Coordinates of C-alpha atoms and ligand atoms in Angstrom, one line a residue:
M11 CA 0.0 0.0 0.0
A12 CA 1.9 3.0 -1.2
Y13 CA 1.1 6.5 0.1
R14 CA 2.8 9.7 -1.0
D15 CA 3.2 11.6 2.2
L16 CA 1.9 11.9 5.8
R17 CA -1.5 13.2 4.6
D18 CA -2.0 10.2 2.4
F19 CA -0.9 7.9 5.3
I20 CA -3.5 9.6 7.5
T21 CA -6.2 8.9 4.9
A22 CA -5.1 5.2 4.8
V23 CA -5.4 5.1 8.6
E24 CA -8.8 6.6 8.4
R25 CA -9.8 4.0 5.9
L26 CA -8.7 1.3 8.4
G27 CA -11.1 2.9 10.9
A28 CA -8.2 3.7 13.2
L29 CA -8.3 7.5 13.2
R30 CA -9.9 9.7 15.8
H31 CA -10.4 13.5 15.4
V32 CA -10.0 15.5 18.6
A33 CA -11.0 19.1 18.8
D34 CA -10.3 21.9 21.3
A35 CA -7.6 20.1 23.3
D36 CA -5.0 22.0 25.2
P37 CA -1.3 21.6 24.2
H38 CA -0.4 22.1 27.8
H39 CA -0.5 18.4 29.1
E40 CA -3.8 17.6 27.6
I41 CA -2.7 16.5 24.1
G42 CA 0.0 14.4 25.8
G43 CA -2.5 13.0 28.3
I44 CA -5.0 12.0 25.6
T45 CA -2.2 10.5 23.5
E46 CA -1.0 8.4 26.4
V47 CA -4.4 7.1 27.4
A48 CA -5.2 6.2 23.8
A49 CA -1.9 4.4 23.4
G50 CA -2.7 2.2 26.4
Q51 CA -5.9 1.0 24.8
P52 CA -5.9 -2.5 23.2
D53 CA -6.6 -1.2 19.7
C54 CA -4.8 2.1 20.1
P55 CA -6.2 4.7 17.6
A56 CA -4.2 7.4 15.9
L57 CA -5.2 10.9 16.9
L58 CA -5.5 14.0 14.8
F59 CA -5.9 17.2 17.0
D60 CA -7.4 20.3 15.5
R61 CA -8.6 23.7 16.9
I62 CA -5.8 23.4 19.4
K63 CA -6.2 25.9 22.2
G64 CA -4.1 29.0 21.6
H65 CA -3.5 28.2 18.0
A66 CA -5.0 29.0 14.6
P67 CA -7.5 26.4 13.4
G68 CA -5.9 24.0 10.9
F69 CA -2.6 24.0 12.7
R70 CA -2.8 20.3 13.7
V71 CA -1.0 17.6 15.7
F72 CA -1.0 13.9 14.7
T73 CA 0.0 11.3 17.4
N74 CA 0.1 7.6 17.8
A75 CA 0.9 7.3 14.1
T76 CA 2.6 3.9 14.2
V77 CA 1.9 2.8 17.8
S78 CA -0.3 -0.2 16.7
P79 CA 1.2 -3.3 14.9
Q80 CA -1.3 -2.7 12.1
R81 CA -0.1 0.9 11.5
A82 CA 3.5 0.0 11.9
A83 CA 3.0 -2.6 9.1
L84 CA 1.1 0.0 7.0
A85 CA 4.0 2.5 7.3
L86 CA 6.4 -0.2 6.0
G87 CA 4.2 -0.9 3.1
L88 CA 3.3 -4.4 4.5
D89 CA -0.1 -6.1 4.7
P90 CA -1.7 -4.5 7.8
S91 CA -3.7 -7.7 8.4
L92 CA -0.6 -9.8 9.2
R93 CA -0.3 -11.2 12.7
P94 CA 2.4 -9.2 14.6
L95 CA 5.2 -11.8 14.5
A96 CA 4.5 -12.6 10.9
A97 CA 4.6 -8.8 10.1
L98 CA 7.9 -8.4 11.9
K99 CA 9.3 -11.4 10.0
A100 CA 8.1 -9.9 6.7
W101 CA 9.9 -6.7 7.6
M102 CA 13.1 -8.6 8.6
V103 CA 13.1 -10.3 5.3
K104 CA 12.3 -7.1 3.3
R105 CA 14.9 -5.1 5.2
Q106 CA 17.6 -7.6 4.1
T107 CA 16.8 -7.1 0.5
L108 CA 16.1 -3.4 0.3
T109 CA 17.7 -1.4 -2.5
S110 CA 18.6 2.0 -1.3
M111 CA 17.3 4.9 -3.3
T112 CA 18.9 8.3 -3.5
P113 CA 16.5 11.2 -3.4
V114 CA 15.6 13.1 -6.5
M115 CA 15.9 16.9 -6.6
V116 CA 12.8 19.0 -7.2
K117 CA 12.5 22.8 -7.4
D118 CA 9.4 23.3 -5.3
G119 CA 7.1 21.4 -2.9
P120 CA 4.0 21.9 -0.7
V121 CA 6.2 22.6 2.4
L122 CA 7.2 25.8 0.7
E123 CA 3.6 27.1 0.6
N124 CA 4.5 29.3 3.6
S125 CA 8.0 30.6 4.6
D126 CA 9.1 32.9 7.4
R127 CA 12.7 34.1 7.3
R128 CA 15.0 35.7 9.8
D129 CA 13.2 38.1 12.2
K130 CA 9.7 36.9 11.0
V131 CA 10.5 33.4 12.5
D132 CA 8.2 32.7 15.5
L133 CA 7.9 29.1 16.7
G134 CA 5.1 30.2 19.0
K135 CA 2.8 29.9 16.0
L136 CA 3.3 26.2 15.9
P137 CA 1.4 24.0 18.4
A138 CA 4.4 22.3 20.0
P139 CA 2.9 20.5 23.0
F140 CA 4.0 20.4 26.6
W141 CA 3.8 16.6 26.7
H142 CA 4.2 15.4 30.3
A143 CA 3.5 17.2 33.6
D144 CA 7.1 17.7 34.7
D145 CA 8.7 18.4 31.3
G146 CA 11.1 21.4 31.1
G147 CA 9.3 23.0 28.2
R148 CA 7.5 22.5 24.9
Y149 CA 8.9 20.0 22.4
I150 CA 8.4 20.7 18.8
G151 CA 10.5 17.7 17.8
T152 CA 9.5 14.3 19.2
G153 CA 8.9 12.5 15.9
S154 CA 11.0 14.8 13.8
L155 CA 14.2 14.3 11.9
V156 CA 17.4 16.3 12.3
I157 CA 19.2 16.7 8.9
M158 CA 22.9 17.4 8.6
R159 CA 25.5 17.0 5.9
D160 CA 28.8 15.3 6.8
P161 CA 31.5 17.8 5.8
D162 CA 34.0 15.1 4.8
G163 CA 31.9 12.5 2.9
G164 CA 29.0 14.8 1.9
W165 CA 26.4 12.3 2.9
I166 CA 23.2 13.3 4.6
N167 CA 22.3 12.0 8.1
A168 CA 18.6 12.2 8.9
S169 CA 17.8 10.8 12.4
I170 CA 15.4 11.4 15.2
Y171 CA 16.7 13.5 18.1
R172 CA 14.3 15.4 20.3
V173 CA 13.9 19.2 19.9
Q174 CA 12.9 21.5 22.7
V175 CA 11.7 25.1 22.1
H176 CA 13.6 27.8 24.0
G177 CA 12.3 31.0 22.3
K178 CA 10.9 32.4 19.1
A179 CA 13.8 31.2 17.0
K180 CA 15.8 29.0 19.3
V181 CA 15.7 25.2 20.0
T182 CA 18.0 22.6 21.5
I183 CA 18.8 19.3 19.9
Q184 CA 19.5 16.4 22.3
F185 CA 22.0 13.7 21.3
D186 CA 21.8 10.8 23.7
H187 CA 25.5 10.1 23.5
P188 CA 28.5 11.4 21.5
G189 CA 28.4 8.4 19.2
R190 CA 25.2 9.6 17.5
H191 CA 25.9 10.4 13.9
G192 CA 24.4 13.9 14.3
A193 CA 26.8 14.5 17.3
I194 CA 29.8 13.3 15.3
I195 CA 28.9 15.5 12.3
A196 CA 28.2 18.6 14.3
K197 CA 31.6 18.3 16.1
K198 CA 33.4 18.3 12.8
Y199 CA 32.1 21.8 12.0
W200 CA 32.6 23.0 15.6
D201 CA 36.3 21.7 15.6
H202 CA 36.8 24.2 12.7
G203 CA 35.2 26.9 14.6
K204 CA 32.1 26.9 12.4
P205 CA 28.4 26.4 13.1
C206 CA 26.8 23.3 11.7
P207 CA 24.0 23.8 9.1
V208 CA 21.0 21.9 10.3
A209 CA 17.3 21.4 9.5
V210 CA 14.5 19.9 11.6
V211 CA 11.9 18.1 9.4
N212 CA 8.5 17.5 10.8
G213 CA 5.4 15.7 9.5
E214 CA 7.6 13.6 7.2
H215 CA 6.7 10.5 5.2
P216 CA 6.3 7.6 7.8
A217 CA 9.0 5.6 5.9
L218 CA 11.4 8.4 6.9
F219 CA 10.2 8.4 10.5
I220 CA 11.1 4.6 10.6
A221 CA 14.4 5.2 8.8
G222 CA 15.3 7.9 11.3
F223 CA 15.1 5.3 14.1
E224 CA 17.2 2.6 12.4
Y225 CA 20.9 2.0 13.3
L226 CA 22.4 2.5 9.9
P227 CA 26.2 2.5 9.3
E228 CA 28.0 5.9 9.3
G229 CA 28.0 7.1 5.8
A230 CA 24.6 5.6 4.9
S231 CA 21.8 8.1 4.5
E232 CA 18.5 7.5 6.2
Y233 CA 17.0 9.3 3.1
D234 CA 18.1 6.5 0.9
F235 CA 16.8 3.9 3.3
A236 CA 13.4 5.7 3.5
G237 CA 13.3 5.6 -0.3
A238 CA 14.0 1.9 -0.2
I239 CA 11.1 1.3 2.2
K240 CA 8.8 3.5 0.2
G241 CA 9.9 1.8 -3.1
A242 CA 10.4 5.3 -4.7
P243 CA 13.0 8.0 -4.0
L244 CA 12.2 10.9 -1.7
E245 CA 11.7 14.2 -3.5
V246 CA 13.9 16.9 -2.0
F247 CA 14.6 20.6 -2.7
T248 CA 17.5 22.7 -1.7
G249 CA 16.8 24.5 1.6
P250 CA 17.2 28.2 0.9
A251 CA 18.8 28.9 4.2
T252 CA 21.1 25.9 4.6
G253 CA 21.6 24.4 1.2
L254 CA 20.6 21.0 2.7
P255 CA 18.4 18.7 0.7
L256 CA 14.9 18.7 2.4
P257 CA 11.8 16.6 1.8
A258 CA 9.4 18.5 -0.4
H259 CA 6.3 16.8 1.1
A260 CA 7.1 17.3 4.7
E261 CA 4.7 19.4 6.8
I262 CA 7.0 21.8 8.7
I263 CA 10.7 22.4 8.3
L264 CA 13.0 24.5 10.5
E265 CA 16.3 25.6 9.0
G266 CA 19.3 27.1 10.8
E267 CA 22.6 26.5 12.5
L268 CA 23.8 24.5 15.4
V269 CA 26.2 26.8 17.2
P270 CA 29.5 25.7 18.6
P271 CA 29.0 24.8 22.3
G272 CA 31.8 27.2 23.2
Q273 CA 29.5 30.0 22.0
E274 CA 26.3 28.8 23.6
T275 CA 24.6 25.8 25.2
L276 CA 21.3 25.6 27.0
L277 CA 20.0 23.3 29.7
E278 CA 17.6 20.8 28.0
G279 CA 14.9 18.8 29.7
P280 CA 13.8 17.2 31.8
F281 CA 11.7 15.3 29.4
G282 CA 9.5 12.2 30.1
E283 CA 11.5 9.4 28.6
F284 CA 10.5 6.1 26.9
T285 CA 11.3 4.2 30.1
G286 CA 8.5 6.0 31.8
Y287 CA 10.9 8.2 34.0
Y288 CA 12.8 11.4 34.1
A289 CA 16.2 9.9 34.5
A290 CA 18.5 12.1 32.4
D291 CA 17.3 15.3 34.1
K292 CA 18.6 18.6 32.7
R293 CA 21.7 18.5 30.6
P294 CA 23.6 21.2 28.6
C295 CA 22.7 20.8 24.9
P296 CA 23.6 22.2 21.6
V297 CA 21.6 25.2 20.5
M298 CA 20.0 25.7 17.0
I299 CA 19.3 29.2 15.9
I300 CA 16.5 29.2 13.4
T301 CA 16.7 31.4 10.3
A302 CA 13.8 30.0 8.3
V303 CA 10.5 28.1 8.9
H304 CA 8.6 26.6 6.0
H305 CA 5.2 24.9 6.4
R306 CA 2.3 23.6 4.3
N307 CA -1.0 25.3 4.5
D308 CA -2.8 23.8 7.6
P309 CA 0.4 22.0 8.7
I310 CA 0.4 18.8 10.7
L311 CA 3.0 18.3 13.4
L312 CA 3.8 14.6 13.8
G313 CA 4.2 14.1 17.6
S314 CA 5.7 10.9 19.0
P315 CA 6.2 11.5 22.7
P316 CA 7.9 8.9 24.8
M317 CA 5.3 7.2 27.2
K318 CA 5.3 4.8 30.0
P319 CA 5.9 1.2 28.7
P320 CA 4.6 -0.9 27.2
R321 CA 3.5 2.0 24.9
F322 CA 6.2 2.6 22.3
H323 CA 6.6 4.7 19.1
F324 CA 6.3 1.6 16.9
G325 CA 3.8 -1.2 17.3
L326 CA 6.3 -3.6 15.8
P327 CA 9.6 -3.9 17.6
F328 CA 11.9 -2.8 14.7
R329 CA 15.1 -3.3 16.7
A330 CA 14.1 -7.0 17.2
A331 CA 14.0 -7.3 13.5
S332 CA 17.6 -6.1 13.3
I333 CA 18.6 -8.5 16.0
W334 CA 16.9 -11.3 14.2
S335 CA 18.8 -10.4 11.1
N336 CA 22.1 -10.1 13.1
L337 CA 21.5 -13.7 14.3
E338 CA 21.0 -15.0 10.8
T339 CA 24.1 -13.1 9.5
A340 CA 26.2 -14.5 12.3
G341 CA 25.2 -18.0 11.2
V342 CA 22.8 -18.9 14.1
T343 CA 20.3 -21.3 12.5
D344 CA 16.7 -22.1 13.5
V345 CA 15.6 -18.8 14.9
V346 CA 11.8 -18.7 14.6
G347 CA 11.2 -15.3 16.1
V348 CA 12.7 -12.3 18.0
W349 CA 10.6 -9.8 19.9
Q350 CA 11.0 -6.9 22.3
H351 CA 8.7 -6.1 25.2
V352 CA 8.4 -3.3 27.7
A353 CA 9.3 -0.7 25.0
Q354 CA 12.4 -2.6 23.9
L355 CA 13.7 -3.1 27.5
M356 CA 13.3 -6.9 27.2
T357 CA 14.4 -9.0 24.3
V358 CA 13.1 -12.5 23.6
V359 CA 14.5 -14.9 21.0
A360 CA 12.6 -18.1 20.1
L361 CA 14.6 -21.0 18.5
R362 CA 14.5 -24.6 17.7
Q363 CA 17.5 -26.0 19.7
R364 CA 19.8 -28.2 17.6
Y365 CA 22.9 -28.4 19.8
D366 CA 24.0 -27.7 23.3
G367 CA 25.1 -24.1 23.6
H368 CA 22.8 -23.0 20.7
A369 CA 20.5 -21.0 22.9
K370 CA 23.3 -19.2 24.8
R371 CA 25.0 -18.4 21.5
A372 CA 21.8 -16.6 20.3
A373 CA 21.3 -15.0 23.6
L374 CA 24.8 -13.4 23.8
I375 CA 24.4 -11.9 20.3
A376 CA 20.9 -10.6 21.2
A377 CA 22.2 -9.2 24.5
A378 CA 25.1 -7.4 22.8
N379 CA 22.5 -5.5 20.7
S380 CA 19.8 -4.9 23.3
Y381 CA 20.0 -1.2 24.1
M382 CA 19.1 -0.6 27.7
G383 CA 17.7 -4.1 28.0
R384 CA 18.3 -5.8 31.4
L385 CA 16.5 -8.9 30.4
V386 CA 17.3 -11.2 27.5
V387 CA 15.3 -14.4 27.3
V388 CA 15.6 -17.4 25.0
V389 CA 12.6 -19.7 24.5
D390 CA 11.9 -22.9 22.5
D391 CA 10.1 -22.7 19.2
D392 CA 6.7 -23.7 20.6
V393 CA 6.6 -20.4 22.5
D394 CA 5.5 -17.2 20.7
P395 CA 8.1 -14.6 21.6
S396 CA 5.6 -11.8 21.0
N397 CA 3.2 -13.2 23.7
L398 CA 4.5 -12.0 27.1
A399 CA 2.2 -14.4 28.9
D400 CA 3.7 -17.4 26.9
V401 CA 7.2 -16.2 27.6
M402 CA 6.5 -16.0 31.3
W403 CA 5.1 -19.5 31.2
A404 CA 8.3 -20.7 29.6
I405 CA 10.4 -18.9 32.2
T406 CA 8.5 -20.2 35.2
T407 CA 8.4 -23.8 33.9
R408 CA 11.6 -24.4 31.9
C409 CA 14.2 -22.3 33.6
E410 CA 16.0 -23.4 36.8
P411 CA 17.4 -20.1 38.0
S412 CA 20.4 -21.5 39.7
E413 CA 21.6 -23.0 36.4
Q414 CA 20.1 -21.0 33.6
I415 CA 20.5 -17.4 34.5
D416 CA 23.8 -15.6 33.6
I417 CA 24.7 -12.0 34.4
V418 CA 26.8 -10.0 32.0
H419 CA 28.3 -6.9 33.6
N420 CA 29.2 -3.5 32.2
A421 CA 26.9 -3.8 29.2
W422 CA 25.2 -1.2 26.9
S423 CA 22.8 1.1 28.6
S424 CA 22.3 4.9 28.6
A425 CA 22.2 8.0 30.7
L426 CA 18.4 7.5 30.4
D427 CA 18.7 4.4 32.6
P428 CA 16.7 5.1 35.8
R429 CA 18.5 2.4 37.8
I430 CA 22.1 3.7 37.5
P431 CA 22.9 5.2 40.9
P432 CA 23.1 9.1 40.9
D433 CA 26.8 9.3 41.8
A434 CA 27.8 6.6 39.2
K435 CA 25.8 8.5 36.6
A436 CA 27.5 11.8 37.5
S437 CA 30.8 10.1 37.0
G438 CA 29.8 9.0 33.5
V439 CA 28.5 5.5 34.0
T440 CA 26.1 4.5 31.2
S441 CA 26.3 0.7 31.5
H442 CA 24.4 -1.8 33.5
S443 CA 24.2 -5.6 33.8
K444 CA 22.1 -7.9 31.7
A445 CA 20.4 -11.1 32.9
I446 CA 20.3 -13.8 30.2
I447 CA 17.5 -16.2 31.0
E448 CA 17.5 -19.5 29.2
A449 CA 13.9 -20.5 29.4
C450 CA 14.4 -23.5 27.0
R451 CA 14.1 -27.1 27.9
P452 CA 17.6 -28.1 29.0
F453 CA 19.3 -29.5 25.8
A454 CA 20.8 -32.6 27.4
W455 CA 17.4 -34.0 28.4
K456 CA 15.0 -32.0 26.3
D457 CA 13.3 -35.2 24.9
K458 CA 12.6 -36.3 28.5
F459 CA 11.0 -33.0 29.4
P460 CA 7.3 -33.4 30.3
K461 CA 5.1 -33.1 27.2
T462 CA 3.0 -29.9 27.1
S463 CA -0.7 -30.2 27.3
A464 CA -1.2 -26.9 25.4
L465 CA -2.5 -26.6 21.8
S466 CA 0.3 -25.9 19.4
Q467 CA 0.2 -22.4 17.8
E468 CA -1.0 -24.0 14.5
E469 CA -3.8 -26.0 16.3
A470 CA -5.0 -22.9 18.1
R471 CA -5.0 -20.9 14.9
A472 CA -7.0 -23.6 13.1
I473 CA -9.6 -23.6 15.9
E474 CA -9.7 -19.8 15.8
D475 CA -10.3 -19.8 12.1
K476 CA -13.1 -22.4 12.4
W477 CA -14.8 -21.4 15.7
G478 CA -13.6 -17.8 16.2
K479 CA -17.0 -16.2 15.3
V480 CA -18.9 -18.5 17.6
L481 CA -16.5 -17.7 20.5
K482 CA -16.8 -13.9 19.8
G483 CA -20.6 -14.2 19.7
T484 CA -20.7 -12.8 16.2
K485 CA -22.2 -15.8 14.5
Ligands
FMN507 C1 10.5 9.1 18.7 C2 12.0 8.9 18.9 C3 12.7 9.8 19.7 C4 14.1 9.7 19.8 N1 14.7 10.7 20.5 C5 16.1 10.6 20.6 C6 16.8 11.7 21.2 O1 16.3 12.6 21.8 N2 18.2 11.6 21.2 C7 18.8 10.6 20.7 O2 20.1 10.6 20.7 N3 18.2 9.5 20.1 C8 16.8 9.6 20.0 N4 16.1 8.5 19.4 C9 16.9 7.4 18.9 C10 17.6 7.7 17.6 O3 16.7 8.3 16.7 C11 18.1 6.4 16.9 O4 19.0 5.7 17.8 C12 18.9 6.6 15.6 O5 19.3 5.4 15.1 C13 20.1 7.5 15.8 O6 20.6 7.7 14.5 P1 22.1 7.9 14.1 O7 22.7 6.6 14.1 O8 22.1 8.6 12.7 O9 22.7 8.8 15.1 C14 14.7 8.6 19.2 C15 14.0 7.7 18.5 C16 12.7 7.8 18.3 C17 11.9 6.8 17.5
MN508 MN1 22.7 7.8 10.8

């Protein structure tokens, strides 16, 4: 299902019956609150806010865009009716064979319908919400991309970093750590005493939203990856203020410069994080001075605020698809599924064990790539890794803790980790330990393990197909 831009995507969501229109909400905590409550519902709808308090009618905010598995599949161009694990597998396979597509240059685009330059710039016109009660300010960028050009290679990085409003023409951009491509690129300009040209793109094509979250190699542009997902190159024009290539069909674009930190930094945050806490507090952050704002008529700001888990920006755990792919590339056979729960804080691998040590081999690879994840679980192939209740059943019945739980120390976490003690965090600690839980039948006697009385996934599915309507009372 191809769609041209965010507006087209919203139309497709409406056709699926998954869009709700919300009028007269307040950007001060209310839009954020409604978004969080909706995201907690079993069939979380997408929300389009209009007539936002304090803003011109038509200036809209769109949230929960890809929060359901169905809409995450739609955004990837996959069949939205696939079951979640089948959809993730389809994405894993598609991802391995994507052909990257370089954007094509165009002269004009709908995002240039309105432009404010220099002293006309006023971010106050745009409905940037105050998402959570104790946030340090309004955030215009939660689901927006930060565009920069590498001064050496010339390639374009387009990733998601949050953007806080600090004045009419001033925002901060938050790099979680100095290894972010955006942070590396900006430093190259700053080391030469120059500001870094930058643009913030909002209301972009959902394929670009997904690409902006992917861990791509340095030198690979998220623009090309988005084109590959979309199956057609992005159309970009040359930003008049920065010379950066910018998506013509975006809703709102800010252009400007990220000034060297020696000149100015501002305290950023606190901001409600995806763990459900304020763990990073306030930190000094690079400042962007905005020299131009472009937007479509009646622009739509795509908001993707972090929320308390299990809510997450994407209804399919895309990082689990990369781990699944990593396992295959590393030569680990018989993986039947990988999933992440609790907003990617827990990784589960399901496999058909073929040899002793097979499960641990998979677990160690998955643990290495589990950002902030303290729990890594391996289950047998009869357990659906996307079903947390099934995973807990496997843990409580197949894992002997004294034998099958290992702890890996000093592993990959983040300054956003709420459980790193304050003094350790202050001294720069961003690692934690990971528990690897082998919840598989022990390999040496797996054939003597008591037989399960449960229906197999295939049997249960066949029953659902035949008797589902009777059980639901719709027949
Ligand atoms: C909605 C959303 C918000 C995010 N916010 C941030 C952020 O504020 N800072 C950050 O460093 N990463 C953030 N991330 C994660 C990065 O976008 C992601 O790790 C990306 O791969 C980094 O790209 P890079 O490899 O080009 O640096 C966010 C991701 C999403 C989906
Ligand atoms: Mn990148």
